[in-house]
């Protein structure tokens, strides 16, 4: 019999990738915000009662990092209260929950990849709201699985890769910060990691997932320019200049170093690491073949 899995936030980057990669033997039901509003307990109750899933994958979130500085209450409502609502409903019905979180729960002061049990210390409102979400789900549902990731991109939705391709199409030169270091994550691989977790129901606790390797946003932008040109998504070469974050002021402070340690995931999820540049190439091919959505 198929395992029924409900996806909250089905129209987002990860929500779409989860639906593209659902394994055989899974009845994958993607619900967007209109169909399932995670801030509304009645909406959650209705969906779970009707669909009776074995798992709920929470890909719904408030992800506007800069806007969150002005809208912290709204970020908390979705990322903390919404996540808590889901966890409470799952606990009442014996449903497994996968909660997605972020590298932005860390301060970025470490010089080594963050282990799953490293103390979080978010710098901004978005990171605080996601950390509050982590704490709320664990308290309502101790067997929850939390998948932390960072720098997610996909052909779906909006993200750094698509922003860069747009700006690079319009300009010959761009400046990008070189003092924020992390690891990009193709949404497709993240979705596969989530499905690997669903296939291993004995797992719970915190897992880290990004692609392999380390880079700055500047390195990432250079790679997008080179791979975009080689793959025919850009028609001209673009000069990318490295700048310090102080030359690109934003409302939210971002961690200087947010590389996640993925050893536990590579071991327990049975998935091999792929270097971020290989994944970028695959995503650009997907974009070329299937277009922006
Ligand atoms: N993007 C990134 O770089 C990273 C993301 N993450 C985490 O990964 C997860 C997925 O992110 P990603 O796919 O990129 O996010 P997106 O912003 O692409 O998608 C989030 C989705 O959640 C929906 N949503 C917002 N509020 C609600 C609500 N109240 N009820 C139901 N749905 C809602 C949004 O709908 P609408 O469009 O209508 O607002 C949107 O479709 C999130 O938990 C995020 O915090 C972690 C690290 C990096
Ligand atoms: C567009 C642009 C951005 N930047 C900088 C700003 C910022 O420091 C960095 C990344 O910019 P973005 O705003 O696209 O990315 P940002 O929204 O900060 O991405 C974050 O999103 C949330 C949801 C997460 O959870 C994080 O893991 C991370 O992916 O690049 C430049 O330096 N030059 C540019 O032209």
GROMACS .gro file of C-alpha atoms and ligand atoms in nm:
model
  376
    1UNK     CA    1   0.000   0.000   0.000
    2UNK     CA    2   0.124   0.350  -0.087
    3UNK     CA    3   0.249   0.579   0.190
    4UNK     CA    4   0.046   0.902   0.191
    5UNK     CA    5   0.265   1.211   0.230
    6UNK     CA    6   0.126   1.565   0.253
    7UNK     CA    7   0.347   1.858   0.153
    8UNK     CA    8   0.272   2.198   0.306
    9UNK     CA    9   0.403   2.492   0.103
   10UNK     CA   10   0.372   2.293  -0.221
   11UNK     CA   11   0.412   2.597  -0.449
   12UNK     CA   12   0.755   2.699  -0.310
   13UNK     CA   13   1.096   2.591  -0.444
   14UNK     CA   14   1.126   2.287  -0.221
   15UNK     CA   15   0.754   2.205  -0.241
   16UNK     CA   16   0.777   2.185  -0.620
   17UNK     CA   17   1.098   1.981  -0.613
   18UNK     CA   18   0.944   1.737  -0.364
   19UNK     CA   19   0.653   1.680  -0.599
   20UNK     CA   20   0.893   1.621  -0.895
   21UNK     CA   21   1.093   1.361  -0.706
   22UNK     CA   22   0.829   1.167  -0.511
   23UNK     CA   23   0.938   0.803  -0.515
   24UNK     CA   24   0.718   0.518  -0.632
   25UNK     CA   25   0.515   0.379  -0.346
   26UNK     CA   26   0.440   0.730  -0.219
   27UNK     CA   27   0.105   0.904  -0.266
   28UNK     CA   28   0.233   1.261  -0.266
   29UNK     CA   29  -0.027   1.530  -0.201
   30UNK     CA   30   0.107   1.883  -0.243
   31UNK     CA   31  -0.104   2.153  -0.079
   32UNK     CA   32  -0.043   2.523  -0.136
   33UNK     CA   33  -0.120   2.802   0.106
   34UNK     CA   34  -0.484   2.829  -0.011
   35UNK     CA   35  -0.540   2.458   0.048
   36UNK     CA   36  -0.343   2.435   0.374
   37UNK     CA   37  -0.258   2.749   0.573
   38UNK     CA   38  -0.017   2.641   0.844
   39UNK     CA   39  -0.109   2.942   1.059
   40UNK     CA   40  -0.470   2.819   1.073
   41UNK     CA   41  -0.524   2.514   1.301
   42UNK     CA   42  -0.870   2.454   1.153
   43UNK     CA   43  -0.723   2.432   0.803
   44UNK     CA   44  -0.460   2.184   0.926
   45UNK     CA   45  -0.721   1.975   1.107
   46UNK     CA   46  -0.942   1.962   0.797
   47UNK     CA   47  -0.658   1.849   0.568
   48UNK     CA   48  -0.516   1.587   0.801
   49UNK     CA   49  -0.858   1.449   0.886
   50UNK     CA   50  -0.946   1.411   0.520
   51UNK     CA   51  -0.611   1.286   0.384
   52UNK     CA   52  -0.487   1.075   0.679
   53UNK     CA   53  -0.117   1.096   0.581
   54UNK     CA   54   0.165   0.894   0.735
   55UNK     CA   55   0.401   1.193   0.690
   56UNK     CA   56   0.375   1.568   0.665
   57UNK     CA   57   0.667   1.750   0.501
   58UNK     CA   58   0.669   2.117   0.596
   59UNK     CA   59   0.811   2.316   0.305
   60UNK     CA   60   0.599   2.621   0.397
   61UNK     CA   61   0.786   2.919   0.535
   62UNK     CA   62   0.835   3.292   0.544
   63UNK     CA   63   1.170   3.323   0.360
   64UNK     CA   64   1.215   3.698   0.295
   65UNK     CA   65   1.535   3.747   0.497
   66UNK     CA   66   1.554   4.127   0.468
   67UNK     CA   67   1.180   4.195   0.493
   68UNK     CA   68   1.168   3.985   0.811
   69UNK     CA   69   1.361   4.261   0.991
   70UNK     CA   70   1.048   4.480   0.953
   71UNK     CA   71   0.798   4.196   0.981
   72UNK     CA   72   0.933   3.977   1.259
   73UNK     CA   73   0.584   3.909   1.398
   74UNK     CA   74   0.473   3.774   1.061
   75UNK     CA   75   0.792   3.566   1.022
   76UNK     CA   76   0.729   3.419   1.368
   77UNK     CA   77   0.364   3.354   1.290
   78UNK     CA   78   0.453   3.137   0.991
   79UNK     CA   79   0.793   2.992   1.087
   80UNK     CA   80   0.733   2.934   1.458
   81UNK     CA   81   0.358   2.925   1.529
   82UNK     CA   82   0.279   2.763   1.193
   83UNK     CA   83   0.540   2.493   1.251
   84UNK     CA   84   0.410   2.442   1.608
   85UNK     CA   85   0.054   2.405   1.477
   86UNK     CA   86   0.168   2.131   1.241
   87UNK     CA   87   0.366   1.951   1.510
   88UNK     CA   88   0.074   1.959   1.754
   89UNK     CA   89  -0.166   1.826   1.491
   90UNK     CA   90   0.083   1.552   1.393
   91UNK     CA   91   0.135   1.452   1.756
   92UNK     CA   92  -0.243   1.414   1.806
   93UNK     CA   93  -0.275   1.190   1.500
   94UNK     CA   94   0.050   0.991   1.511
   95UNK     CA   95   0.177   1.149   1.187
   96UNK     CA   96   0.552   1.184   1.122
   97UNK     CA   97   0.670   1.542   1.058
   98UNK     CA   98   0.970   1.665   0.862
   99UNK     CA   99   1.048   2.028   0.942
  100UNK     CA  100   1.291   2.222   0.723
  101UNK     CA  101   1.524   2.476   0.882
  102UNK     CA  102   1.819   2.693   0.789
  103UNK     CA  103   2.191   2.760   0.824
  104UNK     CA  104   2.084   3.111   0.931
  105UNK     CA  105   2.015   2.976   1.283
  106UNK     CA  106   2.394   3.005   1.328
  107UNK     CA  107   2.589   3.324   1.395
  108UNK     CA  108   2.859   3.242   1.141
  109UNK     CA  109   3.142   3.302   1.385
  110UNK     CA  110   3.268   2.944   1.365
  111UNK     CA  111   3.561   2.860   1.142
  112UNK     CA  112   3.458   2.497   1.099
  113UNK     CA  113   3.143   2.335   0.955
  114UNK     CA  114   2.852   2.349   1.199
  115UNK     CA  115   2.768   2.015   1.362
  116UNK     CA  116   2.401   1.937   1.421
  117UNK     CA  117   2.439   2.003   1.794
  118UNK     CA  118   2.635   2.331   1.762
  119UNK     CA  119   2.468   2.606   1.965
  120UNK     CA  120   2.248   2.820   1.740
  121UNK     CA  121   2.267   3.198   1.769
  122UNK     CA  122   2.080   3.366   1.485
  123UNK     CA  123   2.182   3.714   1.372
  124UNK     CA  124   1.848   3.824   1.229
  125UNK     CA  125   1.471   3.800   1.250
  126UNK     CA  126   1.437   3.525   0.987
  127UNK     CA  127   1.692   3.304   1.165
  128UNK     CA  128   1.526   3.372   1.502
  129UNK     CA  129   1.187   3.273   1.364
  130UNK     CA  130   1.326   2.949   1.216
  131UNK     CA  131   1.504   2.863   1.542
  132UNK     CA  132   1.180   2.927   1.733
  133UNK     CA  133   1.016   2.687   1.484
  134UNK     CA  134   1.277   2.418   1.555
  135UNK     CA  135   1.224   2.452   1.929
  136UNK     CA  136   0.845   2.451   1.900
  137UNK     CA  137   0.829   2.136   1.686
  138UNK     CA  138   1.065   1.942   1.914
  139UNK     CA  139   0.862   2.037   2.217
  140UNK     CA  140   0.529   1.932   2.061
  141UNK     CA  141   0.665   1.624   1.882
  142UNK     CA  142   0.999   1.490   2.011
  143UNK     CA  143   1.035   1.241   1.723
  144UNK     CA  144   1.025   1.516   1.459
  145UNK     CA  145   1.299   1.516   1.193
  146UNK     CA  146   1.453   1.858   1.131
  147UNK     CA  147   1.641   1.902   0.804
  148UNK     CA  148   1.858   2.215   0.810
  149UNK     CA  149   1.982   2.345   0.477
  150UNK     CA  150   2.117   2.663   0.318
  151UNK     CA  151   2.143   2.869  -0.001
  152UNK     CA  152   1.866   2.675  -0.181
  153UNK     CA  153   1.803   2.728  -0.551
  154UNK     CA  154   1.590   2.559  -0.814
  155UNK     CA  155   1.429   2.635  -1.147
  156UNK     CA  156   1.114   2.695  -0.941
  157UNK     CA  157   1.043   3.016  -0.748
  158UNK     CA  158   1.292   3.293  -0.679
  159UNK     CA  159   1.648   3.242  -0.562
  160UNK     CA  160   2.005   3.368  -0.601
  161UNK     CA  161   2.079   3.174  -0.923
  162UNK     CA  162   1.773   3.309  -1.102
  163UNK     CA  163   1.839   3.663  -0.972
  164UNK     CA  164   2.199   3.643  -1.096
  165UNK     CA  165   2.094   3.512  -1.440
  166UNK     CA  166   1.843   3.798  -1.472
  167UNK     CA  167   2.093   4.065  -1.365
  168UNK     CA  168   2.369   3.912  -1.578
  169UNK     CA  169   2.137   3.916  -1.879
  170UNK     CA  170   2.087   4.290  -1.828
  171UNK     CA  171   2.443   4.397  -1.737
  172UNK     CA  172   2.807   4.336  -1.822
  173UNK     CA  173   2.932   4.366  -1.463
  174UNK     CA  174   2.809   4.286  -1.111
  175UNK     CA  175   2.946   4.317  -0.758
  176UNK     CA  176   2.885   4.033  -0.514
  177UNK     CA  177   2.988   3.983  -0.152
  178UNK     CA  178   3.291   3.760  -0.095
  179UNK     CA  179   3.296   3.756   0.286
  180UNK     CA  180   2.987   3.536   0.337
  181UNK     CA  181   3.081   3.172   0.291
  182UNK     CA  182   2.851   2.870   0.280
  183UNK     CA  183   2.740   2.592   0.048
  184UNK     CA  184   2.472   2.617  -0.220
  185UNK     CA  185   2.201   2.351  -0.228
  186UNK     CA  186   2.011   2.243  -0.537
  187UNK     CA  187   1.648   2.200  -0.433
  188UNK     CA  188   1.633   1.870  -0.627
  189UNK     CA  189   1.900   1.713  -0.405
  190UNK     CA  190   1.737   1.855  -0.093
  191UNK     CA  191   1.407   1.698  -0.196
  192UNK     CA  192   1.584   1.364  -0.249
  193UNK     CA  193   1.732   1.392   0.100
  194UNK     CA  194   1.383   1.452   0.241
  195UNK     CA  195   1.249   1.144   0.060
  196UNK     CA  196   1.544   0.939   0.189
  197UNK     CA  197   1.441   1.044   0.541
  198UNK     CA  198   1.080   0.940   0.477
  199UNK     CA  199   1.208   0.598   0.368
  200UNK     CA  200   1.392   0.564   0.703
  201UNK     CA  201   1.120   0.626   0.963
  202UNK     CA  202   1.352   0.524   1.247
  203UNK     CA  203   1.546   0.852   1.202
  204UNK     CA  204   1.464   1.161   1.403
  205UNK     CA  205   1.648   1.465   1.536
  206UNK     CA  206   1.848   1.722   1.343
  207UNK     CA  207   2.008   1.652   1.005
  208UNK     CA  208   2.209   1.892   0.787
  209UNK     CA  209   2.180   1.890   0.410
  210UNK     CA  210   2.349   2.103   0.146
  211UNK     CA  211   2.561   2.010  -0.152
  212UNK     CA  212   2.933   1.942  -0.096
  213UNK     CA  213   3.208   2.204  -0.106
  214UNK     CA  214   3.241   2.558   0.022
  215UNK     CA  215   3.218   2.895  -0.153
  216UNK     CA  216   3.130   3.260  -0.110
  217UNK     CA  217   2.833   3.424  -0.282
  218UNK     CA  218   3.097   3.582  -0.508
  219UNK     CA  219   3.240   3.240  -0.608
  220UNK     CA  220   2.885   3.117  -0.666
  221UNK     CA  221   2.809   3.418  -0.889
  222UNK     CA  222   3.128   3.362  -1.091
  223UNK     CA  223   3.028   2.998  -1.144
  224UNK     CA  224   2.676   3.104  -1.250
  225UNK     CA  225   2.827   3.346  -1.502
  226UNK     CA  226   3.064   3.081  -1.642
  227UNK     CA  227   2.819   2.791  -1.648
  228UNK     CA  228   2.538   3.018  -1.775
  229UNK     CA  229   2.754   3.124  -2.068
  230UNK     CA  230   2.876   2.771  -2.143
  231UNK     CA  231   2.520   2.635  -2.129
  232UNK     CA  232   2.373   2.906  -2.352
  233UNK     CA  233   2.161   3.068  -2.080
  234UNK     CA  234   2.371   3.385  -2.106
  235UNK     CA  235   2.473   3.542  -2.434
  236UNK     CA  236   2.774   3.741  -2.307
  237UNK     CA  237   3.050   3.717  -2.048
  238UNK     CA  238   2.993   3.908  -1.723
  239UNK     CA  239   3.258   4.053  -1.495
  240UNK     CA  240   3.188   3.975  -1.130
  241UNK     CA  241   3.372   4.186  -0.874
  242UNK     CA  242   3.422   4.064  -0.516
  243UNK     CA  243   3.311   4.314  -0.251
  244UNK     CA  244   3.285   4.313   0.128
  245UNK     CA  245   2.936   4.297   0.282
  246UNK     CA  246   2.986   4.657   0.400
  247UNK     CA  247   2.969   4.759   0.032
  248UNK     CA  248   2.636   4.579  -0.013
  249UNK     CA  249   2.430   4.697   0.286
  250UNK     CA  250   2.114   4.498   0.357
  251UNK     CA  251   1.855   4.528   0.637
  252UNK     CA  252   1.946   4.180   0.772
  253UNK     CA  253   2.291   4.075   0.887
  254UNK     CA  254   2.388   3.740   0.739
  255UNK     CA  255   2.634   3.485   0.881
  256UNK     CA  256   2.991   3.517   0.753
  257UNK     CA  257   3.034   3.139   0.762
  258UNK     CA  258   2.741   2.899   0.746
  259UNK     CA  259   2.890   2.575   0.615
  260UNK     CA  260   2.699   2.278   0.759
  261UNK     CA  261   2.859   1.948   0.858
  262UNK     CA  262   2.673   1.679   0.662
  263UNK     CA  263   2.853   1.364   0.786
  264UNK     CA  264   2.547   1.238   0.974
  265UNK     CA  265   2.322   1.278   0.668
  266UNK     CA  266   2.566   1.116   0.427
  267UNK     CA  267   2.586   0.819   0.665
  268UNK     CA  268   2.222   0.779   0.773
  269UNK     CA  269   2.039   0.884   0.456
  270UNK     CA  270   2.254   0.668   0.229
  271UNK     CA  271   2.304   0.951  -0.021
  272UNK     CA  272   2.639   1.039  -0.174
  273UNK     CA  273   2.757   1.402  -0.161
  274UNK     CA  274   2.760   1.598  -0.488
  275UNK     CA  275   2.978   1.906  -0.530
  276UNK     CA  276   2.779   2.230  -0.555
  277UNK     CA  277   2.925   2.316  -0.897
  278UNK     CA  278   2.810   1.982  -1.044
  279UNK     CA  279   2.463   2.045  -0.901
  280UNK     CA  280   2.459   2.401  -1.038
  281UNK     CA  281   2.532   2.262  -1.385
  282UNK     CA  282   2.247   2.011  -1.348
  283UNK     CA  283   2.005   2.281  -1.233
  284UNK     CA  284   2.098   2.508  -1.526
  285UNK     CA  285   2.035   2.217  -1.763
  286UNK     CA  286   1.696   2.163  -1.596
  287UNK     CA  287   1.621   2.534  -1.640
  288UNK     CA  288   1.724   2.517  -2.007
  289UNK     CA  289   1.514   2.207  -2.071
  290UNK     CA  290   1.206   2.296  -1.869
  291UNK     CA  291   1.210   2.674  -1.823
  292UNK     CA  292   1.151   2.908  -1.528
  293UNK     CA  293   0.844   2.849  -1.308
  294LIG     N1  294   1.544   2.941   0.012
  294LIG     C1  295   1.656   2.915   0.080
  294LIG     O1  296   1.767   2.954   0.042
  294LIG     C2  297   1.650   2.833   0.205
  294LIG     C3  298   1.531   2.783   0.254
  294LIG     N2  299   1.531   2.713   0.373
  294LIG     C4  300   1.407   2.659   0.425
  294LIG     O2  301   1.361   2.563   0.332
  294LIG     C5  302   1.217   2.559   0.333
  294LIG     C6  303   1.165   2.575   0.193
  294LIG     O3  304   1.210   2.700   0.142
  294LIG     P1  305   1.182   2.747  -0.007
  294LIG     O4  306   1.114   2.639  -0.082
  294LIG     O5  307   1.307   2.806  -0.058
  294LIG     O6  308   1.078   2.866   0.022
  294LIG     P2  309   0.984   2.943  -0.077
  294LIG     O7  310   0.978   3.083  -0.027
  294LIG     O8  311   1.019   2.914  -0.219
  294LIG     O9  312   0.843   2.872  -0.051
  294LIG     C7  313   0.777   2.883   0.070
  294LIG     C8  314   0.631   2.851   0.045
  294LIG    O10  315   0.562   2.859   0.169
  294LIG     C9  316   0.436   2.918   0.143
  294LIG     N3  317   0.378   2.974   0.264
  294LIG    C10  318   0.408   3.091   0.326
  294LIG     N4  319   0.326   3.106   0.433
  294LIG    C11  320   0.246   2.999   0.438
  294LIG    C12  321   0.139   2.958   0.522
  294LIG     N5  322   0.099   3.033   0.624
  294LIG     N6  323   0.079   2.839   0.498
  294LIG    C13  324   0.118   2.763   0.393
  294LIG     N7  325   0.214   2.797   0.307
  294LIG    C14  326   0.278   2.913   0.330
  294LIG    C15  327   0.467   3.024   0.040
  294LIG    O11  328   0.349   3.064  -0.022
  294LIG     P3  329   0.335   3.213  -0.078
  294LIG    O12  330   0.421   3.217  -0.200
  294LIG    O13  331   0.190   3.224  -0.102
  294LIG    O14  332   0.386   3.304   0.030
  294LIG    C16  333   0.563   2.949  -0.051
  294LIG    O15  334   0.492   2.878  -0.151
  294LIG    C17  335   1.176   2.668   0.432
  294LIG    O16  336   1.157   2.609   0.558
  294LIG    C18  337   1.296   2.760   0.438
  294LIG    O17  338   1.304   2.830   0.560
  294LIG    C19  339   1.644   2.689   0.444
  294LIG    C20  340   1.763   2.736   0.400
  294LIG    C21  341   1.777   2.806   0.273
  295LIG     C1  342   2.154   4.038  -0.573
  295LIG     C2  343   2.288   4.051  -0.499
  295LIG     C3  344   2.304   3.994  -0.375
  295LIG     N1  345   2.421   4.007  -0.310
  295LIG     C4  346   2.440   3.943  -0.178
  295LIG     C5  347   2.337   3.978  -0.071
  295LIG     C6  348   2.348   3.861   0.021
  295LIG     O1  349   2.456   3.882   0.112
  295LIG     C7  350   2.385   3.744  -0.070
  295LIG     C8  351   2.270   3.649  -0.099
  295LIG     O2  352   2.159   3.721  -0.138
  295LIG     P1  353   2.008   3.671  -0.139
  295LIG     O3  354   1.925   3.780  -0.085
  295LIG     O4  355   1.977   3.618  -0.275
  295LIG     O5  356   2.006   3.546  -0.046
  295LIG     P2  357   1.941   3.527   0.098
  295LIG     O6  358   1.797   3.561   0.090
  295LIG     O7  359   2.021   3.592   0.201
  295LIG     O8  360   1.956   3.371   0.109
  295LIG     C9  361   1.919   3.308   0.229
  295LIG     O9  362   1.781   3.278   0.221
  295LIG    C10  363   1.729   3.216   0.337
  295LIG    C11  364   1.582   3.184   0.311
  295LIG    C12  365   1.810   3.107   0.390
  295LIG    O10  366   1.761   3.024   0.467
  295LIG    C13  367   1.958   3.110   0.369
  295LIG    O11  368   2.016   2.980   0.370
  295LIG    C14  369   2.000   3.180   0.244
  295LIG    O12  370   1.978   3.102   0.129
  295LIG    O13  371   2.430   3.804  -0.193
  295LIG    C15  372   2.529   4.076  -0.367
  295LIG    O14  373   2.637   4.087  -0.307
  295LIG     N2  374   2.514   4.131  -0.492
  295LIG    C16  375   2.396   4.122  -0.560
  295LIG    O15  376   2.385   4.177  -0.674
   0.00000   0.00000   0.00000
